[in-house]
Short mmCIF file of C-alpha atoms and ligand atoms in Angstrom, two decimals:
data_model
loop_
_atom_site.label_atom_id
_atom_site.label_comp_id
_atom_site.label_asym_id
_atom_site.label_seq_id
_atom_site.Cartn_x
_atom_site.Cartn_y
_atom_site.Cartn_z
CA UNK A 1 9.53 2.55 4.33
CA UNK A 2 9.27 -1.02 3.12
CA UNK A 3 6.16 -3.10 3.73
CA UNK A 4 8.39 -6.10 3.87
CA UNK A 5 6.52 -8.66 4.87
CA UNK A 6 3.47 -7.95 2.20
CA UNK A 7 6.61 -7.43 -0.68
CA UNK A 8 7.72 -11.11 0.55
CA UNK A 9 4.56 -12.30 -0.65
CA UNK A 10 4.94 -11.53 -4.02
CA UNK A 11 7.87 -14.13 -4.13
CA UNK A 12 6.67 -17.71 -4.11
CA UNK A 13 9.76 -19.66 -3.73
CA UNK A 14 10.28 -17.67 -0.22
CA UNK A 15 7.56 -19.63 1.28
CA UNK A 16 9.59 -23.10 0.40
CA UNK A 17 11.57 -25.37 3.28
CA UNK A 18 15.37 -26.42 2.82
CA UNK A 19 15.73 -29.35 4.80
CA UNK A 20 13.20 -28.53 6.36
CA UNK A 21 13.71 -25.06 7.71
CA UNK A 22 12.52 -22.09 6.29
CA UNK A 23 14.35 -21.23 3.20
CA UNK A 24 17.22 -18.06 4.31
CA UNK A 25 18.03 -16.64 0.51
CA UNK A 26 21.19 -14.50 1.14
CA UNK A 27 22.88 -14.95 -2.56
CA UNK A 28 20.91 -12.24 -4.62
CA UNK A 29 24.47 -10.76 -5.49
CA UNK A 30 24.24 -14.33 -7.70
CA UNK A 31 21.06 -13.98 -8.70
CA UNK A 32 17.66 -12.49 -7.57
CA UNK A 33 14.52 -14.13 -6.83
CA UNK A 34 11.61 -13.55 -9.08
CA UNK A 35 8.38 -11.97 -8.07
CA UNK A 36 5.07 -12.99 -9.24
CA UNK A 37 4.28 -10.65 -11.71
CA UNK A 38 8.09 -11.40 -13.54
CA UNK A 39 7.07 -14.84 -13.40
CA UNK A 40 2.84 -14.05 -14.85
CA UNK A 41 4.82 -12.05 -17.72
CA UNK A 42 6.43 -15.28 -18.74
CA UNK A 43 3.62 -17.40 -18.41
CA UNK A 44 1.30 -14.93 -20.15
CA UNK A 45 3.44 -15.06 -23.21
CA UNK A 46 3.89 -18.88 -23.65
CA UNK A 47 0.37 -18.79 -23.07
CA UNK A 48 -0.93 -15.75 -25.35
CA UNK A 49 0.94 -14.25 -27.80
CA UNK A 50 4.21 -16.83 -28.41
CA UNK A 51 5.70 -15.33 -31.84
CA UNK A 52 8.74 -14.76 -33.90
CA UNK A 53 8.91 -10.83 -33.87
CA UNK A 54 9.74 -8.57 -36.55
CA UNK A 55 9.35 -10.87 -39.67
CA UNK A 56 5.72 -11.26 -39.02
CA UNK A 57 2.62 -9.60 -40.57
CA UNK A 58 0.63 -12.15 -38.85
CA UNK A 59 -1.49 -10.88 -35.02
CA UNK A 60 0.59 -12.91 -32.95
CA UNK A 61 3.77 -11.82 -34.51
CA UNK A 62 3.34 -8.14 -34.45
CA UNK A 63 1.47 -8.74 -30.76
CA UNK A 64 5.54 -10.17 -29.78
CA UNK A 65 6.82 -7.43 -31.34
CA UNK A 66 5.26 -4.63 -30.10
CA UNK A 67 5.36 -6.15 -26.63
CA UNK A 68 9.19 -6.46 -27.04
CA UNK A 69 9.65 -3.08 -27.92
CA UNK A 70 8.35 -1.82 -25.26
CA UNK A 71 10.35 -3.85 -23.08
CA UNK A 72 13.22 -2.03 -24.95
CA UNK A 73 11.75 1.54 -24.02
CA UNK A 74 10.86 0.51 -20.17
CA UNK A 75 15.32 -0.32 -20.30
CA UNK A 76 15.33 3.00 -21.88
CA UNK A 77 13.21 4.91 -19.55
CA UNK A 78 14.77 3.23 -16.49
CA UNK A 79 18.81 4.03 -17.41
CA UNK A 80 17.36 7.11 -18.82
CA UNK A 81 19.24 6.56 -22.46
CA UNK A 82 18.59 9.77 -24.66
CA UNK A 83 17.34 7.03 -27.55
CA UNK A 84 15.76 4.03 -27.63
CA UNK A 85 17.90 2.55 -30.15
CA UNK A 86 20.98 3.11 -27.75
CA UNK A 87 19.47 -0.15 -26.09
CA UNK A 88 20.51 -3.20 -27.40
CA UNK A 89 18.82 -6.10 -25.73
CA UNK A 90 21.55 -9.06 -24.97
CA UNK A 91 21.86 -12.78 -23.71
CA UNK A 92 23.33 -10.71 -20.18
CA UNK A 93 26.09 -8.56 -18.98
CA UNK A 94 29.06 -11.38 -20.01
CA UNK A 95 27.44 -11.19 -23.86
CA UNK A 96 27.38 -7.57 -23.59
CA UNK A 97 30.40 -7.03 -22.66
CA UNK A 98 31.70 -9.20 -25.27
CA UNK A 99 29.98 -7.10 -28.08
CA UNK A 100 32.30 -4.09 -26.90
CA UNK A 101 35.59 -6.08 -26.54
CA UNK A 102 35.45 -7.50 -29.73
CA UNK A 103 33.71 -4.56 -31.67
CA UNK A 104 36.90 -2.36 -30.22
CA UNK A 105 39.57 -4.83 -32.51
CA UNK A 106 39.53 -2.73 -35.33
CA UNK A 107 39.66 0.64 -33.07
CA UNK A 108 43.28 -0.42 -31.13
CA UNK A 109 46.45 -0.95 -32.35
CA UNK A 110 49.56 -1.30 -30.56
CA UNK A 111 51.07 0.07 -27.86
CA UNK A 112 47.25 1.42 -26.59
CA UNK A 113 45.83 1.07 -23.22
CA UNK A 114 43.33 -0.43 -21.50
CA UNK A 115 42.40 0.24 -17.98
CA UNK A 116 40.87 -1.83 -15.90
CA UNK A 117 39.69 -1.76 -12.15
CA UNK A 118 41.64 -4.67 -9.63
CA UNK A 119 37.84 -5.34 -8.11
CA UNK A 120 36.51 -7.02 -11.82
CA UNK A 121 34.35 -9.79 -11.85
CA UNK A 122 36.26 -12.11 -14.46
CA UNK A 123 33.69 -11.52 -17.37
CA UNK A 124 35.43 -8.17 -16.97
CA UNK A 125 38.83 -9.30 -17.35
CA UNK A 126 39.25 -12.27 -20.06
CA UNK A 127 37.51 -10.72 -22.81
CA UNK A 128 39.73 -7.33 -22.16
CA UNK A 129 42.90 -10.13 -21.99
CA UNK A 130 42.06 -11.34 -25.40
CA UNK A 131 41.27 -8.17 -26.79
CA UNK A 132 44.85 -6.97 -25.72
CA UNK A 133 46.08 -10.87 -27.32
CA UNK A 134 44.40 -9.53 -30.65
CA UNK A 135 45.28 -6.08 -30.75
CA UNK A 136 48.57 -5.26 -29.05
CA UNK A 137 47.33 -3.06 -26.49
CA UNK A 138 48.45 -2.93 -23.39
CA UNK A 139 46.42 -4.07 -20.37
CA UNK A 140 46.88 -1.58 -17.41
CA UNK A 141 44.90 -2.19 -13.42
CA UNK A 142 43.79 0.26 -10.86
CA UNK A 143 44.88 -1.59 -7.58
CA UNK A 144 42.67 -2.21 -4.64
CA UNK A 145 43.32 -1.16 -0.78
CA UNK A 146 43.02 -3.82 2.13
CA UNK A 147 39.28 -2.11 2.93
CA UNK A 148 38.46 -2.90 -1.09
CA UNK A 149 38.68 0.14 -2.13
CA UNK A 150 40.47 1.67 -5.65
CA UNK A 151 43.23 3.32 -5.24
CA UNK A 152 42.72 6.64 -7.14
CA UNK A 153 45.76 8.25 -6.86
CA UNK A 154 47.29 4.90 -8.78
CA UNK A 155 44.36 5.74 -11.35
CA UNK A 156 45.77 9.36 -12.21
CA UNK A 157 49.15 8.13 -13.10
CA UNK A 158 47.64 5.23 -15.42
CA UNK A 159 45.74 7.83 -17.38
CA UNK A 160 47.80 9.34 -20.22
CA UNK A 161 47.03 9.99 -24.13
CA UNK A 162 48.02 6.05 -24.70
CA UNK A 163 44.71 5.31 -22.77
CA UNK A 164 41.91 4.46 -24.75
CA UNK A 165 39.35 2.58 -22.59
CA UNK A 166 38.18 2.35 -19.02
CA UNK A 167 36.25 -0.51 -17.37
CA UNK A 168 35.73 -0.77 -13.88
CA UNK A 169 31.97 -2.63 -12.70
CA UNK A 170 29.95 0.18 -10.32
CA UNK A 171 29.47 -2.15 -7.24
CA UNK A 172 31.99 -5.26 -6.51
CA UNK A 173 29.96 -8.41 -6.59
CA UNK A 174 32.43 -9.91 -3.89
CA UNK A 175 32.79 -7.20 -2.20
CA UNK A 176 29.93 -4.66 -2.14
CA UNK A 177 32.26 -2.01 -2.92
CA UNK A 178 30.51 0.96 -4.67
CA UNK A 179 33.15 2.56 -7.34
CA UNK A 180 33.13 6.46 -7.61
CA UNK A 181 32.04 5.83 -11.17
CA UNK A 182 31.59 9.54 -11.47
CA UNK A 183 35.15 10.31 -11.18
CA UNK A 184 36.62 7.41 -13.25
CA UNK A 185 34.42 8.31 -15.77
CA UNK A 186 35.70 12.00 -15.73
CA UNK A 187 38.97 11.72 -15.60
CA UNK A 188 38.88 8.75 -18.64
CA UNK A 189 37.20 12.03 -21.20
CA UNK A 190 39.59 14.09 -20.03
CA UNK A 191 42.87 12.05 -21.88
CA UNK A 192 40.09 11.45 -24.69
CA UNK A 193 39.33 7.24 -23.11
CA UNK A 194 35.66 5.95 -23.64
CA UNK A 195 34.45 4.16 -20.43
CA UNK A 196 32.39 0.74 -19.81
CA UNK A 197 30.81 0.54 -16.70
CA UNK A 198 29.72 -2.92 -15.26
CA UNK A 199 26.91 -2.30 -13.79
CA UNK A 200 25.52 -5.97 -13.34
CA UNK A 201 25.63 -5.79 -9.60
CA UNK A 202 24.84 -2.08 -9.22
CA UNK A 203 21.47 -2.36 -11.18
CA UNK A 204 19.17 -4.19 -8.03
CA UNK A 205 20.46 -0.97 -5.72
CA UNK A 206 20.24 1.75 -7.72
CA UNK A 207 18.96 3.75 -10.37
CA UNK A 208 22.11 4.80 -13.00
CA UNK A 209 21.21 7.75 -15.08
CA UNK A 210 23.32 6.97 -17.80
CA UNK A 211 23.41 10.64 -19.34
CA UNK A 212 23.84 12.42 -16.05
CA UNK A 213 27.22 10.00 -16.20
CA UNK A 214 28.01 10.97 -19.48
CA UNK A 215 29.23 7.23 -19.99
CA UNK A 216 29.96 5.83 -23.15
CA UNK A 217 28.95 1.88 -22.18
CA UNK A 218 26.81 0.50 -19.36
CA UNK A 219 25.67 -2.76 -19.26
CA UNK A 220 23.72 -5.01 -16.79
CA UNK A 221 21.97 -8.24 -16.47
CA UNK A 222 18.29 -9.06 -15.75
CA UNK A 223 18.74 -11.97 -13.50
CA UNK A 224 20.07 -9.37 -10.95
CA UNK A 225 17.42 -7.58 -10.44
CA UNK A 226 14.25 -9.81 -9.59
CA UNK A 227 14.35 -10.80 -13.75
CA UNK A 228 15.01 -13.96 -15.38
CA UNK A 229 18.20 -15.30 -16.39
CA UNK A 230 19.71 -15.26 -20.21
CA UNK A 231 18.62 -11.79 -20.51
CA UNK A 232 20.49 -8.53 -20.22
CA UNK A 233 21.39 -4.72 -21.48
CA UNK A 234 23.82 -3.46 -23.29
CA UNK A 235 23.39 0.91 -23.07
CA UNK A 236 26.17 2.99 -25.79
CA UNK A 237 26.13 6.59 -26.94
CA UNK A 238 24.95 6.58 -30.34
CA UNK A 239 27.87 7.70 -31.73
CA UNK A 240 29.93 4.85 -29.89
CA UNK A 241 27.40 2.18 -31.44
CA UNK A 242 27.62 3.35 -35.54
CA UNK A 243 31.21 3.01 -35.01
CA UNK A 244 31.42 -0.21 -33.75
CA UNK A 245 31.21 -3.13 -36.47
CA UNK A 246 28.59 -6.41 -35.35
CA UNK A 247 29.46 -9.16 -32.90
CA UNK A 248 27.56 -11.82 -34.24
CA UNK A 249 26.41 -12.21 -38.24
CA UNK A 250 22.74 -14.08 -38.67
CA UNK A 251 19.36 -12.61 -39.51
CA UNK A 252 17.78 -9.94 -38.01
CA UNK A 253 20.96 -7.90 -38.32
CA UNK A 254 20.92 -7.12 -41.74
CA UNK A 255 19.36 -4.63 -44.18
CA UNK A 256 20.28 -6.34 -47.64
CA UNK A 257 22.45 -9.67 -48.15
CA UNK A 258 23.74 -10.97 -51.61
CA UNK A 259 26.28 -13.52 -51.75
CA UNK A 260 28.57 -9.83 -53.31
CA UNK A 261 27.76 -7.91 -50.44
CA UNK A 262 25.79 -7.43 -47.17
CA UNK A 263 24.53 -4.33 -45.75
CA UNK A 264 24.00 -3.97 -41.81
CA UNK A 265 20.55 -2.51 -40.24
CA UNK A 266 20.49 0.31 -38.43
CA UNK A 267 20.65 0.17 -34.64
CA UNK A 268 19.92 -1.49 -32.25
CA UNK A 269 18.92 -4.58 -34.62
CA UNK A 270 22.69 -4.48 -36.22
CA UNK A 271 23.67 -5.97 -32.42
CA UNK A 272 20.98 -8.37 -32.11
CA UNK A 273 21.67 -11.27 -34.45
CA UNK A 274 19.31 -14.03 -34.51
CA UNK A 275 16.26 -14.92 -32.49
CA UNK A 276 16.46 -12.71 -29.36
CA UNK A 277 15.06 -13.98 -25.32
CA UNK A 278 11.75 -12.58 -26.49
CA UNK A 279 10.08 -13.84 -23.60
CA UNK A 280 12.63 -12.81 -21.45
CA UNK A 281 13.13 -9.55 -22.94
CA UNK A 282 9.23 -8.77 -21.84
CA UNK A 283 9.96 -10.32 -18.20
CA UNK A 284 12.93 -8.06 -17.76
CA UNK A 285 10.81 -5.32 -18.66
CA UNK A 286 8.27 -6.82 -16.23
CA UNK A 287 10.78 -6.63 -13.49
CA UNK A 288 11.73 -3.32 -14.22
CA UNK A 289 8.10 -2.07 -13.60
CA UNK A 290 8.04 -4.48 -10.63
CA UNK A 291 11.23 -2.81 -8.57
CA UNK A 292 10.36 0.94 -9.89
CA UNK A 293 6.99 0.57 -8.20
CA UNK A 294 8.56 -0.53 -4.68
CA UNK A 295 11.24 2.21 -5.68
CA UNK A 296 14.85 1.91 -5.43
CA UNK A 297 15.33 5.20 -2.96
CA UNK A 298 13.31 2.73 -0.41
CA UNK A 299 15.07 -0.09 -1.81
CA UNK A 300 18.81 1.48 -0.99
CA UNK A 301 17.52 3.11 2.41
CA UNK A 302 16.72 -0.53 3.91
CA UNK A 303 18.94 -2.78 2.41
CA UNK A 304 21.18 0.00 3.93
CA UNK A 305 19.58 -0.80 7.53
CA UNK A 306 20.35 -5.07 6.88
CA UNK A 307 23.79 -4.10 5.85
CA UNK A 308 24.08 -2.06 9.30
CA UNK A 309 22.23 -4.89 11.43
CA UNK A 310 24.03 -7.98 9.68
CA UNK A 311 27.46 -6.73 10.05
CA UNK A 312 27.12 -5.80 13.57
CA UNK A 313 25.84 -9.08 14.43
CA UNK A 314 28.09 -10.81 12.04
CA UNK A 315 30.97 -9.19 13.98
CA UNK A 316 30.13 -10.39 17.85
CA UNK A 317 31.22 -13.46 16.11
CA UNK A 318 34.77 -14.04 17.70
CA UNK A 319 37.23 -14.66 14.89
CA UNK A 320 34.61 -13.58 12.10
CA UNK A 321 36.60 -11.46 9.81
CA UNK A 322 34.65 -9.08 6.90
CA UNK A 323 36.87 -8.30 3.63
CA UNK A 324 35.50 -5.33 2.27
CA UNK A 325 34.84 -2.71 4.69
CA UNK A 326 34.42 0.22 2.44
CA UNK A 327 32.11 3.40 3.72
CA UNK A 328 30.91 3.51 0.53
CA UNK A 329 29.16 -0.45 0.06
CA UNK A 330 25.83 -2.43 -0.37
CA UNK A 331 24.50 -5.05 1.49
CA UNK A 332 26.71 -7.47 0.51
CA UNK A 333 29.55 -9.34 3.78
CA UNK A 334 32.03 -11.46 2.15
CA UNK A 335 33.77 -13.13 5.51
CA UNK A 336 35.75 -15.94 7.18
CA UNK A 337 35.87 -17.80 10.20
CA UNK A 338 39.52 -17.71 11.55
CA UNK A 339 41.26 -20.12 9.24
CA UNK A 340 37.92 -22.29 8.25
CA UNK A 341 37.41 -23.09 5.02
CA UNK A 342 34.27 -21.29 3.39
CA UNK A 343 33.29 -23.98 1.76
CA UNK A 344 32.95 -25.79 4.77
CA UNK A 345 30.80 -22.73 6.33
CA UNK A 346 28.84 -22.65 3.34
CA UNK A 347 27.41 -26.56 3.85
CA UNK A 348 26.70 -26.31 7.15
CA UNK A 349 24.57 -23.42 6.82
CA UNK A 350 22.65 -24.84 3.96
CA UNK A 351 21.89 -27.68 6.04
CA UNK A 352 20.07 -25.33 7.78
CA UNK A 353 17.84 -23.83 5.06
CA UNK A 354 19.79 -20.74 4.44
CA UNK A 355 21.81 -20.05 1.27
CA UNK A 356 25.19 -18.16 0.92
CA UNK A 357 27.69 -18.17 -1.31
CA UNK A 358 31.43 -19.85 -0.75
CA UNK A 359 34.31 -19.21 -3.33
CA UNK A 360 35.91 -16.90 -5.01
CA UNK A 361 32.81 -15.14 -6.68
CA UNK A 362 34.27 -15.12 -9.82
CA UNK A 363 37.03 -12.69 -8.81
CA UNK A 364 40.39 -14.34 -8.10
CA UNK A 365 42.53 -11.13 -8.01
CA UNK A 366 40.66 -9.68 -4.88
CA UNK A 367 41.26 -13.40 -3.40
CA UNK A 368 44.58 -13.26 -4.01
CA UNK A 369 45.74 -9.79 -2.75
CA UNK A 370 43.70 -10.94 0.69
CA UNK A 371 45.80 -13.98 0.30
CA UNK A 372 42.49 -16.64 0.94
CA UNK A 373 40.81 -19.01 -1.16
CA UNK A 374 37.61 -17.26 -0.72
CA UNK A 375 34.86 -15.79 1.47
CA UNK A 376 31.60 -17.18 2.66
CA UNK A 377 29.51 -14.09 0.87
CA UNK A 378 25.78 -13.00 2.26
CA UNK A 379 23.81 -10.26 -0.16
CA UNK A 380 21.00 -9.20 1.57
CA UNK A 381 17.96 -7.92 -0.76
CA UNK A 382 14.57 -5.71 -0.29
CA UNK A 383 13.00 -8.68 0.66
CA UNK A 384 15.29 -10.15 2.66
CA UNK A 385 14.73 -9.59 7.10
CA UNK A 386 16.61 -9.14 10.34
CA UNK A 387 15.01 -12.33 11.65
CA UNK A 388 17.08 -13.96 8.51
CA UNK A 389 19.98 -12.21 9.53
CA UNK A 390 19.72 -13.78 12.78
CA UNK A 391 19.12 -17.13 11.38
CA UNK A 392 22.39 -17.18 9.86
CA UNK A 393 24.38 -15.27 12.78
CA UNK A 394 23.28 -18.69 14.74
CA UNK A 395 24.17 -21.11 11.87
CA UNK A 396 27.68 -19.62 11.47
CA UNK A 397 27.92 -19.30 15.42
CA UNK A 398 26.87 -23.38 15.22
CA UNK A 399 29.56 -24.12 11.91
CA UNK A 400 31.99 -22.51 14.42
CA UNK A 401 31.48 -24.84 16.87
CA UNK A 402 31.39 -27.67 14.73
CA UNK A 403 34.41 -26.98 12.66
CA UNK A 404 36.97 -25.42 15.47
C1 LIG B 501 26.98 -11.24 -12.14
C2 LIG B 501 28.01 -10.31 -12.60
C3 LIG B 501 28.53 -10.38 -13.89
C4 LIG B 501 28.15 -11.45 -14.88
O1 LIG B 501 26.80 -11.41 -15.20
P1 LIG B 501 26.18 -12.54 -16.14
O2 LIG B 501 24.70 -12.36 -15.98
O3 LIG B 501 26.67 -13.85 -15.63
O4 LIG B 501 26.65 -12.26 -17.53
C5 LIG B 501 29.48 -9.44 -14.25
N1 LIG B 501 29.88 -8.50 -13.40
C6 LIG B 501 29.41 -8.39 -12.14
C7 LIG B 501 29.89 -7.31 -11.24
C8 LIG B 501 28.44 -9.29 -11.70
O5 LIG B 501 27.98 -9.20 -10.46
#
């Protein structure tokens, strides 16, 4: 088990006051707070080493690079990718994401389709939506069930030989949902469909093994998972990669340029155009090391326990309802107060120090088939307590009062 209160130590900012009460971070699904060492790795390179990489002969230079690199091999190790070159380091999971839309424009023509999962954040949505504007293709959606659940059934009769990509995320950001990714991802090879897997909001609960999924695409986003922001992965077969064209054209990308002809570099660097997040390519590696050494088996078993103990408490609440009641979820409660606003929930709790999440967490369509403008949204992470939890039973017990 979790030594929690020594692993809260390693966070600075946890030890900070929000008008003046303790500071209650519940919005990790958002982003994550950073540890000490994540934030050492950052400071140690603006410090130390600061370099362009790859161009350089010069110490520092080849001190970035080499540092960088690794980075790329800890992202490697950790989703278990058969190469290291299947790894292409990215801005995040929107910019990743974007790579595959776009690089599949040449692969689609009309009349194909695209399936995609009714529980996508919208970075998984728009850039399918203009792939379909630029191609033809059709777009196709698994729909949800009232506990936020897919509907698989619905998913067998979308599937046929038209079907030529899959993209559903792993775990629902609003809704903690966790996606048998397992069986989507089966059942997409079967009618011959190469699969995407969003796994931004997956990657601070669990460990994917990308080759025991056989996928073809997983991508995920460093901010998520105690790293910092404006960095991310992008994880393709090797095959999937040398048939994709590049996203972006700039240095780093190329192997020869004339003003006849340009020749691209081999993977990954035909992906990564331009100067990369060096700094936070080594931090996300950083963070990597960081959560592998509390371990994400402990990590799962007692966020498991705060999902448990928050949504029993939670639920005492008269006229608390929780969208997303899935057997299958992570320790995320998306709720409302009778017919409250969220937004209003939301202030009042900040005003006492703790911070939650009000809106539509970037995922209309699940807003709209529970017919509300949004949820007040608490993600509870491995460093998060029960004493918290009962902080913010008694704030939203107090918003009750005040806004009823
Ligand atoms: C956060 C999130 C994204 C977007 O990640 P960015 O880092 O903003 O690119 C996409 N999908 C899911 C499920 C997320 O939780």
């Amino acid at each position: 088990m979790l030594d929690v209160q020594k692993i809260r130590e390693d966070f600075p900012i946890l030890t900070r006051e929000v008008h003046g009460k303790p500071l209650v971070y519940f919005d990790n699904a958002a982003t994550s707070q950073t540890p000490q060492v994540v934030i050492d790795a950052i400071v140690d390179y603006y410090s130390n080493y600061n370099a362009n990489i790859h161009r350089g002969v010069h110490t520092l230079s080849q001190e970035a690079t080499d540092a960088y690199e690794m980075a790329r091999k800890k992202v490697q190790k950790h989703f278990n990718a058969k190469h290291t070159h299947e790894i292409i380091l990215t801005s995040g999971t929107t910019h990743s994401i974007n790579i595959i839309a776009t690089g599949f424009t040449s692969l689609l023509s009309e009349g194909d389709e695209i399936i995609v999962s009714a529980l996508e954040h919208h970075s998984n949505i728009v850039p399918w939506q203009m792939l379909c504007e630029r191609t033809g293709a059709i777009l196709k959606v698994i729909p949800m069930n009232e506990d936020g659940e897919l509907v698989m059934d619905v998913y067998d009769q979308l599937l046929s030989n038209q079907t030529k990509l899959v993209f559903t995320n792993h775990i629902s950001n609003a809704l903690g949902t966790i996606n048998p990714i397992e069986e989507i991802i089966e059942k997409a090879h079967s009618v011959g469909a190469a699969v995407l897997i969003d796994g931004a909001q997956a990657c601070p609960h669990v460990k994917p093994d990308v080759q025991a999924l056989d996928v073809d695409f997983y991508v995920a986003s460093a901010h998520k998972l105690c790293g910092p922001t404006g960095v991310g992965m992008l994880y393709g077969k090797e095959e999937w990669l040398n048939k994709l064209p590049p996203y972006q054209g700039g240095g780093e990308m190329i192997e020869q340029v004339t003003f006849e002809k340009t020749t691209y570099a081999g993977l990954p660097h035909k992906f990564e155009a331009g100067t990369p997040n060096i700094c936070g390519g080594i931090a996300f590696g950083a963070a990597l090391d960081y959560m592998n050494g509390i371990g994400f088996e402990n990590i799962a078993a007692y966020e498991n326990g705060l999902l448990e103990y928050g949504t029993q408490k939670l639920l005492e609440i008269e006229g608390l309802k929780i969208y997303g009641t899935s057997k299958n979820k992570t320790s995320v409660i998306s709720f409302n107060l009778n017919d409250i606003h969220p937004y209003d929930v939301g202030t009042i709790v900040d005003k006492l120090g703790i911070a939650v999440r009000t809106g539509h967490h970037c995922a209309q369509p699940i807003m709209d088939f529970y017919k509300i403008p949004g949820t007040v949204r608490a993600s509870f992470s491995f460093y998060n307590t029960k004493e918290e939890i009962d902080a913010l039973v008694e704030a939203v017990k107090k918003a009750k009062m005040m806004l009823s």
